[in-house]
PDB file of C-alpha atoms and ligand atoms in Angstrom:
ATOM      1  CA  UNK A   1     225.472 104.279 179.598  1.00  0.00           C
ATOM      2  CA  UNK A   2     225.594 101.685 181.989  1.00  0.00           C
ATOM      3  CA  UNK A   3     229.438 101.717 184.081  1.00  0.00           C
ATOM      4  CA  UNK A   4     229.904 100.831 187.683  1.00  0.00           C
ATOM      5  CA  UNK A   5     231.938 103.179 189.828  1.00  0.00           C
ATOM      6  CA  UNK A   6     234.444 100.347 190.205  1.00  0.00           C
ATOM      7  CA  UNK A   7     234.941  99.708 186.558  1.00  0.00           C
ATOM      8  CA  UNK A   8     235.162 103.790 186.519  1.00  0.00           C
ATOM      9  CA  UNK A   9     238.121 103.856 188.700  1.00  0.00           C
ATOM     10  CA  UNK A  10     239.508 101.344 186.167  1.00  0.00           C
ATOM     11  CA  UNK A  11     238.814 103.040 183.169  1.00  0.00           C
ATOM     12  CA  UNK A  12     240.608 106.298 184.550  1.00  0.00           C
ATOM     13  CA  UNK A  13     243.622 104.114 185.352  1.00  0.00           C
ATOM     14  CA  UNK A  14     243.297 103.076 181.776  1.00  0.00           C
ATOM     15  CA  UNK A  15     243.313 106.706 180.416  1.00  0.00           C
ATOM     16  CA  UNK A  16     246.424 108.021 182.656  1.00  0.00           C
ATOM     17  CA  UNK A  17     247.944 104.435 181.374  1.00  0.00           C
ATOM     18  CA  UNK A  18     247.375 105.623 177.723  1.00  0.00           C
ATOM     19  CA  UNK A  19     248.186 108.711 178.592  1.00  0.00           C
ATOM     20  CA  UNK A  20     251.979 108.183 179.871  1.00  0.00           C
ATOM     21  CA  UNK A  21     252.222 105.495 176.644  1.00  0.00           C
ATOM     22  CA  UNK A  22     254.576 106.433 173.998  1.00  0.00           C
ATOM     23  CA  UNK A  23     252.992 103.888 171.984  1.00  0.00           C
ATOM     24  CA  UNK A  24     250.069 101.932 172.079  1.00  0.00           C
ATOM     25  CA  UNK A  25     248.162  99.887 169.648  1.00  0.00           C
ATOM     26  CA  UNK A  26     245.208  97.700 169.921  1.00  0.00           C
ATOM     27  CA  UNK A  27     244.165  94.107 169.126  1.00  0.00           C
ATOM     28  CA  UNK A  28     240.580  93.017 168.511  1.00  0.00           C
ATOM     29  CA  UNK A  29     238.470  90.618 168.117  1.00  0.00           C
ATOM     30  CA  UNK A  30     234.449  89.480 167.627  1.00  0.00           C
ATOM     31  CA  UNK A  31     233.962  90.590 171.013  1.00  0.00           C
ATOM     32  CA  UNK A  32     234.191  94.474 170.144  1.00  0.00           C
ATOM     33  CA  UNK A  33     231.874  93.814 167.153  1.00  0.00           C
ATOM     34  CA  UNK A  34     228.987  92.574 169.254  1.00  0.00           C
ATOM     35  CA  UNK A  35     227.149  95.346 170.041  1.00  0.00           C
ATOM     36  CA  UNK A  36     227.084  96.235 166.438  1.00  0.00           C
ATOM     37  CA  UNK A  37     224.891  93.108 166.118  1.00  0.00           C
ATOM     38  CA  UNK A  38     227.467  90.966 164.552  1.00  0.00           C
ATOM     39  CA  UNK A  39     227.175  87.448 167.070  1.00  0.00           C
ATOM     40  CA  UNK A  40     231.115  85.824 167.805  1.00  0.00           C
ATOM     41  CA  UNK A  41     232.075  82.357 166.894  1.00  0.00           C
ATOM     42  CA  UNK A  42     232.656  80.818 170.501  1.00  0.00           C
ATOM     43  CA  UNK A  43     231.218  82.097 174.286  1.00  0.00           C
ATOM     44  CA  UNK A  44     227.492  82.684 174.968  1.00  0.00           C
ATOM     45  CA  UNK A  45     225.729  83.022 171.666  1.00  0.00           C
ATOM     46  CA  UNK A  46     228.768  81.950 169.633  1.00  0.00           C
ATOM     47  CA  UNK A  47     228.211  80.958 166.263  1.00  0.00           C
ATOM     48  CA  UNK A  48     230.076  77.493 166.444  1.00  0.00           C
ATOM     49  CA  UNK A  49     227.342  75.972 169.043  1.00  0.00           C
ATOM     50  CA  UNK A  50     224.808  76.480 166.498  1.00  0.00           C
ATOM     51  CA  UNK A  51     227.054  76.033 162.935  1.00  0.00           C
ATOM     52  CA  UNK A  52     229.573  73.112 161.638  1.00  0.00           C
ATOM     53  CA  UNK A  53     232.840  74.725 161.864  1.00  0.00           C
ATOM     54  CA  UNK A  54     234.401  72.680 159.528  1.00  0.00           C
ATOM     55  CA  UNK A  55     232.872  74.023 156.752  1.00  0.00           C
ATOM     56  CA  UNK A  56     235.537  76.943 157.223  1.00  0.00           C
ATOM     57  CA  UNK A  57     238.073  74.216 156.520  1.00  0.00           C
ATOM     58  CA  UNK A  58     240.096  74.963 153.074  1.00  0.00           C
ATOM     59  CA  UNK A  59     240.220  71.552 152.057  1.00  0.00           C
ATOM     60  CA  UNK A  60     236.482  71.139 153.091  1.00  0.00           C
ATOM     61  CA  UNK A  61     235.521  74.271 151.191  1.00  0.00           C
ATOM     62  CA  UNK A  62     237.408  73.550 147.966  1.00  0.00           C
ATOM     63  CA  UNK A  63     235.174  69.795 148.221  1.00  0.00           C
ATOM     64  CA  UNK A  64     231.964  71.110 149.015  1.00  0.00           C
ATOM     65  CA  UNK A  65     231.882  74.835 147.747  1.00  0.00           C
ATOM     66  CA  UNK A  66     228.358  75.100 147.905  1.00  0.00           C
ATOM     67  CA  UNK A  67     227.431  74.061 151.359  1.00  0.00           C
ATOM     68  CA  UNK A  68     230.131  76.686 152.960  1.00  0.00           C
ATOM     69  CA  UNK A  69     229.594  79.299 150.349  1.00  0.00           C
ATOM     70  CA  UNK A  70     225.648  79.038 151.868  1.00  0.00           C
ATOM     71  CA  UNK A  71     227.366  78.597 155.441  1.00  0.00           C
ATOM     72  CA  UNK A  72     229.248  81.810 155.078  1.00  0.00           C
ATOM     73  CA  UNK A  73     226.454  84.077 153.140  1.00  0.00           C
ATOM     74  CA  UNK A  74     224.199  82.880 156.525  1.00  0.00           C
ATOM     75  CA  UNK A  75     227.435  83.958 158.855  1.00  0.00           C
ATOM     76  CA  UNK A  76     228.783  86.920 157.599  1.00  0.00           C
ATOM     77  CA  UNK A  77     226.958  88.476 154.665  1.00  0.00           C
ATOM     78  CA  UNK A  78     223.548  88.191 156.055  1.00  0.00           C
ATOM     79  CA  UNK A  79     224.811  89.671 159.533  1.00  0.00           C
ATOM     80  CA  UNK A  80     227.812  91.880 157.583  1.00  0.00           C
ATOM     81  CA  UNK A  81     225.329  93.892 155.500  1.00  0.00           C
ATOM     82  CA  UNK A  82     223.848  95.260 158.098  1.00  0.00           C
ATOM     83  CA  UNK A  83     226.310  96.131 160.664  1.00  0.00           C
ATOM     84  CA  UNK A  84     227.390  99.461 161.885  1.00  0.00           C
ATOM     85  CA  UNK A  85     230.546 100.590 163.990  1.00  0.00           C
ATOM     86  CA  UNK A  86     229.853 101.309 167.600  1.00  0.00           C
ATOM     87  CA  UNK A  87     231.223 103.167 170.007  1.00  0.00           C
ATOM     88  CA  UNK A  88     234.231 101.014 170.981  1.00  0.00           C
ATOM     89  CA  UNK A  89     234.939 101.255 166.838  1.00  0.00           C
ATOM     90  CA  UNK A  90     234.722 104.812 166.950  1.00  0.00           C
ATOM     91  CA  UNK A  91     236.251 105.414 170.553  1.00  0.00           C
ATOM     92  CA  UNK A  92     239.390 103.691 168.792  1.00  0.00           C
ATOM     93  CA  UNK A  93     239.145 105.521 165.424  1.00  0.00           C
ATOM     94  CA  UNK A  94     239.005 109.400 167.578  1.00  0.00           C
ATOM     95  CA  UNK A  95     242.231 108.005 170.078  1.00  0.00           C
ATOM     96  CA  UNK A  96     244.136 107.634 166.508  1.00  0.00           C
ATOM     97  CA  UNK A  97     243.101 110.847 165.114  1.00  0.00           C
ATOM     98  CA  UNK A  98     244.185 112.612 168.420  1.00  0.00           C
ATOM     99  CA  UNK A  99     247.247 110.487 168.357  1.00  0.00           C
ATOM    100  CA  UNK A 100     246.588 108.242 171.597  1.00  0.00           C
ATOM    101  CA  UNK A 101     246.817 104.970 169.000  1.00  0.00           C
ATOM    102  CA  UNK A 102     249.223 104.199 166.413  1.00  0.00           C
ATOM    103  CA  UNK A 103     247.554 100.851 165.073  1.00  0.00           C
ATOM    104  CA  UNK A 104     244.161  98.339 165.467  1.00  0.00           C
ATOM    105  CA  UNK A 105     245.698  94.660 164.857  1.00  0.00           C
ATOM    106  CA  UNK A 106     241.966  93.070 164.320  1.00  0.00           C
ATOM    107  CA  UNK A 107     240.936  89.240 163.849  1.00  0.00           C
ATOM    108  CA  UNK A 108     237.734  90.969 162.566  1.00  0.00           C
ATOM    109  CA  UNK A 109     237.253  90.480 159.361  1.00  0.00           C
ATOM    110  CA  UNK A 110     233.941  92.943 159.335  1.00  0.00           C
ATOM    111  CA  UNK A 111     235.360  96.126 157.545  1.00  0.00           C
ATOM    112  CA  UNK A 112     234.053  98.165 161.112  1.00  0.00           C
ATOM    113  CA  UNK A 113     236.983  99.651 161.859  1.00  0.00           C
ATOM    114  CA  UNK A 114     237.319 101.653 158.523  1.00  0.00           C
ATOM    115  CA  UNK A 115     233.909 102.136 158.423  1.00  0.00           C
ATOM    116  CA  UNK A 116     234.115 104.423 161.845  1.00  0.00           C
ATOM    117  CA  UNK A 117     237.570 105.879 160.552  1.00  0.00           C
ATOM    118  CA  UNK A 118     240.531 104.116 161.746  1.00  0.00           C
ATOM    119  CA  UNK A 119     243.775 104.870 158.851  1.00  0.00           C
ATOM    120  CA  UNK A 120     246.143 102.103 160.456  1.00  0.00           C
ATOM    121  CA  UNK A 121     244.058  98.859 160.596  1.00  0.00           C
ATOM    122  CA  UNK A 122     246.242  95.555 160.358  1.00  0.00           C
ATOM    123  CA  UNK A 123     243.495  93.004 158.987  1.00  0.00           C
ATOM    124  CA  UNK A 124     245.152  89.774 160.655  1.00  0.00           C
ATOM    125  CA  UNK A 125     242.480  87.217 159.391  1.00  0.00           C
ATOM    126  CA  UNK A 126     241.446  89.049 156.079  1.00  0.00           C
ATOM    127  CA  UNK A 127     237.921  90.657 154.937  1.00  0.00           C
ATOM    128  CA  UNK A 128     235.022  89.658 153.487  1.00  0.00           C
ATOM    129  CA  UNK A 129     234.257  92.252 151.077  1.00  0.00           C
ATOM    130  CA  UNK A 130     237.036  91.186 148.829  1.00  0.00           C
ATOM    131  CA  UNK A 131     237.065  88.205 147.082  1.00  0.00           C
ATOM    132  CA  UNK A 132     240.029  85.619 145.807  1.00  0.00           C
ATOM    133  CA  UNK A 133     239.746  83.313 142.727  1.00  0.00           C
ATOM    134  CA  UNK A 134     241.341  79.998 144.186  1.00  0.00           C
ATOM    135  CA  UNK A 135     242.882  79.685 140.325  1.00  0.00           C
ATOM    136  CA  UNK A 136     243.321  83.198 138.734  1.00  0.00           C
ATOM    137  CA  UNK A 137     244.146  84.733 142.065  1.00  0.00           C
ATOM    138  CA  UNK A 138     241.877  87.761 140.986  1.00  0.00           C
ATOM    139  CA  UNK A 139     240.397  90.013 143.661  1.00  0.00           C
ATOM    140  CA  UNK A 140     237.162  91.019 143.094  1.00  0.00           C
ATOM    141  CA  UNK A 141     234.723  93.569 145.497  1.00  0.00           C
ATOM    142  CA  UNK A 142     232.240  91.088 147.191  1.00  0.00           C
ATOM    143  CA  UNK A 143     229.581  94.057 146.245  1.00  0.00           C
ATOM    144  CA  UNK A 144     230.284  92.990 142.308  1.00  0.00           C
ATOM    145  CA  UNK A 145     229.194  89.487 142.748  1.00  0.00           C
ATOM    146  CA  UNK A 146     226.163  87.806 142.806  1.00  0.00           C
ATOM    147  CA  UNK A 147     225.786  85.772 146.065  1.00  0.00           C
ATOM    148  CA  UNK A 148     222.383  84.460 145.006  1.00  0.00           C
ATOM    149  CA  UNK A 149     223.875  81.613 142.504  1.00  0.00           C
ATOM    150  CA  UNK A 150     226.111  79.510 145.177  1.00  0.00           C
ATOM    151  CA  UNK A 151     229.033  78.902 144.501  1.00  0.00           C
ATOM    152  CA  UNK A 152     230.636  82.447 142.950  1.00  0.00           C
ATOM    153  CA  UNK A 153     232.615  81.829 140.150  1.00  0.00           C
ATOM    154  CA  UNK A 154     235.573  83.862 138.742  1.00  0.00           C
ATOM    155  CA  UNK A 155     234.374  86.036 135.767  1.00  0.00           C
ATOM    156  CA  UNK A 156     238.155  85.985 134.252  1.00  0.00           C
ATOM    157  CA  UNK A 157     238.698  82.010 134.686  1.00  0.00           C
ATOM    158  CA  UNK A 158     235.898  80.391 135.917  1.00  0.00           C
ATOM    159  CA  UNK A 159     237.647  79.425 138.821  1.00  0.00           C
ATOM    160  CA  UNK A 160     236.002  79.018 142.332  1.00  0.00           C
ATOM    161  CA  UNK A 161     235.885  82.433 144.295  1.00  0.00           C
ATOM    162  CA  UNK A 162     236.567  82.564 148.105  1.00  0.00           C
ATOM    163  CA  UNK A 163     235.917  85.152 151.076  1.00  0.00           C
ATOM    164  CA  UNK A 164     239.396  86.754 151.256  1.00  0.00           C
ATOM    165  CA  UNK A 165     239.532  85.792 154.594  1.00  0.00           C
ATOM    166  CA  UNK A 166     241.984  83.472 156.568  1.00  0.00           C
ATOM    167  CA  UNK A 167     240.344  79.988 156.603  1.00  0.00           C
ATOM    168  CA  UNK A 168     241.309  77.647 159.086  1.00  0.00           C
ATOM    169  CA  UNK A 169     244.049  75.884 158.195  1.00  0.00           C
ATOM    170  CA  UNK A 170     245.426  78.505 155.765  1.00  0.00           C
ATOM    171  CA  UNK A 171     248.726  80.342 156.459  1.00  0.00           C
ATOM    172  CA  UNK A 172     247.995  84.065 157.499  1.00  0.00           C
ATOM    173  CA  UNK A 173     248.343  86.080 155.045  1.00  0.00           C
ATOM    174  CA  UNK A 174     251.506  89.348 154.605  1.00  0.00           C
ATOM    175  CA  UNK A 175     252.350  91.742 154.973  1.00  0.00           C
ATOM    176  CA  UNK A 176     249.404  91.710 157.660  1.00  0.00           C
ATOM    177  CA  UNK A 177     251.290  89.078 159.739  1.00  0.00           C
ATOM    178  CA  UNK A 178     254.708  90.420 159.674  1.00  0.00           C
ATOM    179  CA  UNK A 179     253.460  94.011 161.122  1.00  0.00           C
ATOM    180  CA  UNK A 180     251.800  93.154 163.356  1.00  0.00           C
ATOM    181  CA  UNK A 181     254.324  90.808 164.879  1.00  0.00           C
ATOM    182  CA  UNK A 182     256.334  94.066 164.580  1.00  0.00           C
ATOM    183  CA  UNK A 183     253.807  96.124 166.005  1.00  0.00           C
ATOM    184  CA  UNK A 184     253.251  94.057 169.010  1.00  0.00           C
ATOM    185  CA  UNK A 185     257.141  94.192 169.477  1.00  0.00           C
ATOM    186  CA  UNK A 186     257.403  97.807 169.316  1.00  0.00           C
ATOM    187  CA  UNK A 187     254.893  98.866 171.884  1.00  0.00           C
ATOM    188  CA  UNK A 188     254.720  99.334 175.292  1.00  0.00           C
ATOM    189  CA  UNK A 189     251.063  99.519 175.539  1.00  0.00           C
ATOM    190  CA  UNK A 190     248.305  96.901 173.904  1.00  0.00           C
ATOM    191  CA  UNK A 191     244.688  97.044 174.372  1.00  0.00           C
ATOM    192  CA  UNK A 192     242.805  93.788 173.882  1.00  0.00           C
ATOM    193  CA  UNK A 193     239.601  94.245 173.227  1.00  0.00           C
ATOM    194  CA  UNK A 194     236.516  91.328 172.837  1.00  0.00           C
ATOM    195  CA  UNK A 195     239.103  88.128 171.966  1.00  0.00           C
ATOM    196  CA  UNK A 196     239.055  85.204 173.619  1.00  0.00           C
ATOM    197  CA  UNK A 197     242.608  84.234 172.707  1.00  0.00           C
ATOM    198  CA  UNK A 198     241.895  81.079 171.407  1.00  0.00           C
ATOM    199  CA  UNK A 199     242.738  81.626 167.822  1.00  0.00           C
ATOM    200  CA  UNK A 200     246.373  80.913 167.137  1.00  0.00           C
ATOM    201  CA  UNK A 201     248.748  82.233 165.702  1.00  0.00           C
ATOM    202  CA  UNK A 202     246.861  85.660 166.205  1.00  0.00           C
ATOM    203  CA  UNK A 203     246.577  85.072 169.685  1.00  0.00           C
ATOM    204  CA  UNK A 204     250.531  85.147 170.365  1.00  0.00           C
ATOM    205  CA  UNK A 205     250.290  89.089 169.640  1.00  0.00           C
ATOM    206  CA  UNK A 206     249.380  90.176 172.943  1.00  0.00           C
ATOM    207  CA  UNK A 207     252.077  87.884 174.099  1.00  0.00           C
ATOM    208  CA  UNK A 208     254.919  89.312 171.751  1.00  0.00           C
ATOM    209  CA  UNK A 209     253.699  92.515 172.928  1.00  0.00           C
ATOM    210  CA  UNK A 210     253.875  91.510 177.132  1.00  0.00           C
ATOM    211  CA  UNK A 211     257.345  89.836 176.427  1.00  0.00           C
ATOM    212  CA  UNK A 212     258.664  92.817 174.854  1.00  0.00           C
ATOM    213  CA  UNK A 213     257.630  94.940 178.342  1.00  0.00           C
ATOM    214  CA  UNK A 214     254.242  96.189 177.144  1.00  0.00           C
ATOM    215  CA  UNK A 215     251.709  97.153 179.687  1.00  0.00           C
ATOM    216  CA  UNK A 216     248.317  95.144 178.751  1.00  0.00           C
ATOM    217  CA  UNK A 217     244.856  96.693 179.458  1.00  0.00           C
ATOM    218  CA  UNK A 218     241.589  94.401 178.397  1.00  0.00           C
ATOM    219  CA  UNK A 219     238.068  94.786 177.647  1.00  0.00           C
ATOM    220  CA  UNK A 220     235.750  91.606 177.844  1.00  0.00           C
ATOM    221  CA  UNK A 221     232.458  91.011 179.373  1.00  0.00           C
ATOM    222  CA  UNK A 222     234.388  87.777 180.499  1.00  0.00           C
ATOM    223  CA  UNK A 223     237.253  86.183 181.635  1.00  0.00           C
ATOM    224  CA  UNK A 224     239.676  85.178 178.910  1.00  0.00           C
ATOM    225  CA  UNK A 225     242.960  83.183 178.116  1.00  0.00           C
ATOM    226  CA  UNK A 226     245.100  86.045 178.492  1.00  0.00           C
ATOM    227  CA  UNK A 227     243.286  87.873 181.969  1.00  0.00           C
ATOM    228  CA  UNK A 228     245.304  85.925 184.515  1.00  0.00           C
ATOM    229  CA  UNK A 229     248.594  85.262 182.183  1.00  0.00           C
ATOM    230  CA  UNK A 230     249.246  88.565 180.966  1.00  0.00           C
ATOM    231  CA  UNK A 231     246.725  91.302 181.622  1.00  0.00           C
ATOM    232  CA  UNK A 232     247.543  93.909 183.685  1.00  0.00           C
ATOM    233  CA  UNK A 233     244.184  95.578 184.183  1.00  0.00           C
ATOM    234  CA  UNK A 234     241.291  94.199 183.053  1.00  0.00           C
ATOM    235  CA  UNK A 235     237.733  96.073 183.132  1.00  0.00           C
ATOM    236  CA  UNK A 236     235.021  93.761 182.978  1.00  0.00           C
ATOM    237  CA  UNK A 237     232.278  94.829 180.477  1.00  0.00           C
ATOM    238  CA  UNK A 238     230.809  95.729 177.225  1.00  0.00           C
ATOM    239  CA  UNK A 239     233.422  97.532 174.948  1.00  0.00           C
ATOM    240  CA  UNK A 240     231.256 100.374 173.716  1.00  0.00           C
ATOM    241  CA  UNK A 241     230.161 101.197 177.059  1.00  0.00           C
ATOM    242  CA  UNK A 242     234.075 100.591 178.443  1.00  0.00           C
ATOM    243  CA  UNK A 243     235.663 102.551 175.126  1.00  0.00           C
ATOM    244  CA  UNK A 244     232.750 105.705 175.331  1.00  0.00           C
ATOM    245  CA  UNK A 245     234.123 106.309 178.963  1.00  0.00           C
ATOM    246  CA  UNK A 246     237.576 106.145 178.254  1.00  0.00           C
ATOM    247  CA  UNK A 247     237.231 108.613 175.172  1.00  0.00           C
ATOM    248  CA  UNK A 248     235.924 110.780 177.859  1.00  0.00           C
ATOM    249  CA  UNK A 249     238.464 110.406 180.335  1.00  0.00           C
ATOM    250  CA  UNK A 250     240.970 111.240 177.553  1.00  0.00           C
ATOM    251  CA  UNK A 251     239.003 114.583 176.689  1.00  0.00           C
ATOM    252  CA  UNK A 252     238.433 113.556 173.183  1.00  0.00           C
ATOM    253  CA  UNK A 253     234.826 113.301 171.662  1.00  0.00           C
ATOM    254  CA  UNK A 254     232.983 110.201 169.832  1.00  0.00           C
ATOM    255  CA  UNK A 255     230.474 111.980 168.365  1.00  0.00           C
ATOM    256  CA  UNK A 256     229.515 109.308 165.884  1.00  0.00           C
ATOM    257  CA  UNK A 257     229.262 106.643 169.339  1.00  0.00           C
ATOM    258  CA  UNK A 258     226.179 104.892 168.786  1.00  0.00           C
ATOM    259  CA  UNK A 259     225.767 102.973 171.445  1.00  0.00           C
TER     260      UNK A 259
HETATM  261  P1  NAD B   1     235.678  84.834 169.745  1.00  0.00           P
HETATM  262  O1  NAD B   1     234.459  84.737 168.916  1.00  0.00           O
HETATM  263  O2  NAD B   1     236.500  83.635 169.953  1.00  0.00           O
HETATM  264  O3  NAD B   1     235.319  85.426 171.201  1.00  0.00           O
HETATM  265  C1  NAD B   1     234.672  86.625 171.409  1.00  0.00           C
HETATM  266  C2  NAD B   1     235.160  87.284 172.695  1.00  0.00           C
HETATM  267  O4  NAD B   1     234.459  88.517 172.831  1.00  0.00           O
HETATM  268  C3  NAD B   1     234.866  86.493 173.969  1.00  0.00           C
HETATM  269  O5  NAD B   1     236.002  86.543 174.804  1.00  0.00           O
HETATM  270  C4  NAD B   1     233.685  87.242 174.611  1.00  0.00           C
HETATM  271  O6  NAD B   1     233.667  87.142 176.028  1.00  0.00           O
HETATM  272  C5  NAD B   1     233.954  88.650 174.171  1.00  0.00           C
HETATM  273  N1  NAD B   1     232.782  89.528 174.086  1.00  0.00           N
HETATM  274  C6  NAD B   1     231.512  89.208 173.699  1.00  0.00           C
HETATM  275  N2  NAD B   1     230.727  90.291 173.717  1.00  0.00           N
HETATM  276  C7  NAD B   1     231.502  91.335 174.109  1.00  0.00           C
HETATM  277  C8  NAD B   1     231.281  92.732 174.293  1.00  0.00           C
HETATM  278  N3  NAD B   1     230.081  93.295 174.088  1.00  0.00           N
HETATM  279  N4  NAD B   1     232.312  93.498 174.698  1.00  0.00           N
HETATM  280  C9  NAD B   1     233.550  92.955 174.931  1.00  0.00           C
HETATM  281  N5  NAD B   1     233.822  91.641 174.767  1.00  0.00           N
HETATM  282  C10 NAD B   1     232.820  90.846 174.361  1.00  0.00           C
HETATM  283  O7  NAD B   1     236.534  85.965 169.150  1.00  0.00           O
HETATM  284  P2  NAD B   1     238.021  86.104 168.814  1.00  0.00           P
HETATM  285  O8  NAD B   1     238.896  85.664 169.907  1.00  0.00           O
HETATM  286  O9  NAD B   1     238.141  87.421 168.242  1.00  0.00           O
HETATM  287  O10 NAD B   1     238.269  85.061 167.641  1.00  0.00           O
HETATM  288  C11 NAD B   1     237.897  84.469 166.744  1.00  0.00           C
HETATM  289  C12 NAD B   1     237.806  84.548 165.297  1.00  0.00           C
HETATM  290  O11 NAD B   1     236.505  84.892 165.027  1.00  0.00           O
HETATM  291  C13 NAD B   1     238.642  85.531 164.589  1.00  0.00           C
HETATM  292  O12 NAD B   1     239.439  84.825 163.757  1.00  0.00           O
HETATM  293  C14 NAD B   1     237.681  86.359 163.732  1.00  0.00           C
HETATM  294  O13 NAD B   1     238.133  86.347 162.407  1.00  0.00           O
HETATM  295  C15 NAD B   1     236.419  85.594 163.794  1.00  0.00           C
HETATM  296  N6  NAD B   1     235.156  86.337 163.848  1.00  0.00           N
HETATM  297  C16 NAD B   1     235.070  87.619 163.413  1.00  0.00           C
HETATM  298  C17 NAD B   1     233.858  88.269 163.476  1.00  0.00           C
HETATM  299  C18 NAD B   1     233.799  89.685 162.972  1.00  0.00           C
HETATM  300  O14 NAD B   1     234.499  90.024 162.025  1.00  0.00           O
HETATM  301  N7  NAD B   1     232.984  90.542 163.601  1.00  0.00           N
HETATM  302  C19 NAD B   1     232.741  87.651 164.027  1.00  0.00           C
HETATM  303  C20 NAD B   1     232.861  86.320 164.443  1.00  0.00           C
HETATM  304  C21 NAD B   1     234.088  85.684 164.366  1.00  0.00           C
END
């Protein structure tokens, strides 16, 4: 486990933050699934420098099905199948159980945070192990398709399935985006975690949150649009590492961290 004594010092100021919170909730994005080998879209290694973007278009996909049905199997399902929580997904899960969290507002649409345990996840942009038919409106479990004949089709209709995930250019999808505007307005502590806050409208939660007198802690290995706008304290580094420590300073265990 690799933390500085300054970032230390930050992390305790973190805990005795959380501590004196009568409720906090947290908001993530790729960044906290990196270290469970799942790459982000933008930063170093982002997936957009290497992939067309546009291919996560809704009118783009509904034109050419196949080429972003093989674009997403390459992004997500290859990299999804594979993935386990880390610590930072865990660290979050164990501050719910021992009531130091009331909610994770994630732009991840990875399934991690259930996977380590978390009961109150608010899935802002979707997930990708359900499926939508674009014509029956059917949801179907990815795991009972066959993503080896591109495009999916709808067993029901015939119709064209689709990730149920928030494309761009598609409106967010409720109740998700209605509590966690309320959940962001309710708090008085938010913990970003890994997002670059460059995805709109998700990134005006943290902002709802700071207007409505929140404190704001963040975790990134970088800089980000909200660090000099609305962060409070920021601790520079990787979230496991940052989220293992901070279990610790709040006496609770991880003992599923992997990391
Ligand atoms: P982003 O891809 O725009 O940016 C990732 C952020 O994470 C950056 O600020 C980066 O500095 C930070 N980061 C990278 N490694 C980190 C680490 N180890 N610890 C802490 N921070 C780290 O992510 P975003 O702002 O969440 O937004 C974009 C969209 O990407 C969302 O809509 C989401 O649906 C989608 N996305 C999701 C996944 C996933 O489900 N895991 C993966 C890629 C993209």
């Amino acid at each position: 486990m690799s933390v500085s004594k300054s970032q230390n010092g930050l992390i305790q100021q973190a805990a005795s933050l959380i501590k004196n919170a009568k409720y906090t909730i947290a908001f993530t994005g790729a960044g906290i699934s990196v270290e469970s080998g799942i790459p982000p879209f933008r930063g170093e290694n982002g997936l957009w420098n290497k992939y067309d973007a546009s291919l996560l278009e809704l009118d783009n996909f509904q034109q050419h099905p196949k080429e972003s049905w093989q674009l997403l199997v390459k992004l997500f399902y290859h990299h999804f199948e594979k993935a386990q929580p880390n610590a930072a997904h865990y660290a979050l899960a164990e501050m719910e159980k021992n009531h130091f969290l009331k909610t994770v507002i994630t732009q991840n649409i990875d399934n991690l945070h259930q996977d380590a345990g978390s009961k109150h996840v608010l899935e802002f942009h979707g997930n990708t192990r359900r499926q939508i038919c674009l014509s029956c409106g059917d949801i179907i479990d990815t795991d009972e398709i066959n993503l080896n004949s591109l495009p999916p089709h709808c067993e029901i209709c015939g119709g064209l399935l689709k990730p149920d995930i928030t494309f761009f250019g598609e409106a967010i999808q409720e109740p998700a985006n209605t509590y966690a505007f309320t959940e962001a307005g309710r708090c008085d502590l938010i913990l970003i975690i890994g997002s670059t806050g460059e995805v709109y409208p998700a990134a005006f939660i943290p902002e709802v949150a700071k207007e409505a007198g929140a404190n704001v802690i963040e975790i990134n290995i970088e800089l980000s649009n909200y660090t000099i706008q609305l962060t409070d304290l920021f601790i520079q580094g990787k979230a496991g590492e940052v989220m293992q420590k901070l279990t610790e300073f709040l006496k609770i265990s991880t003992s599923h961290s992997q990391t």
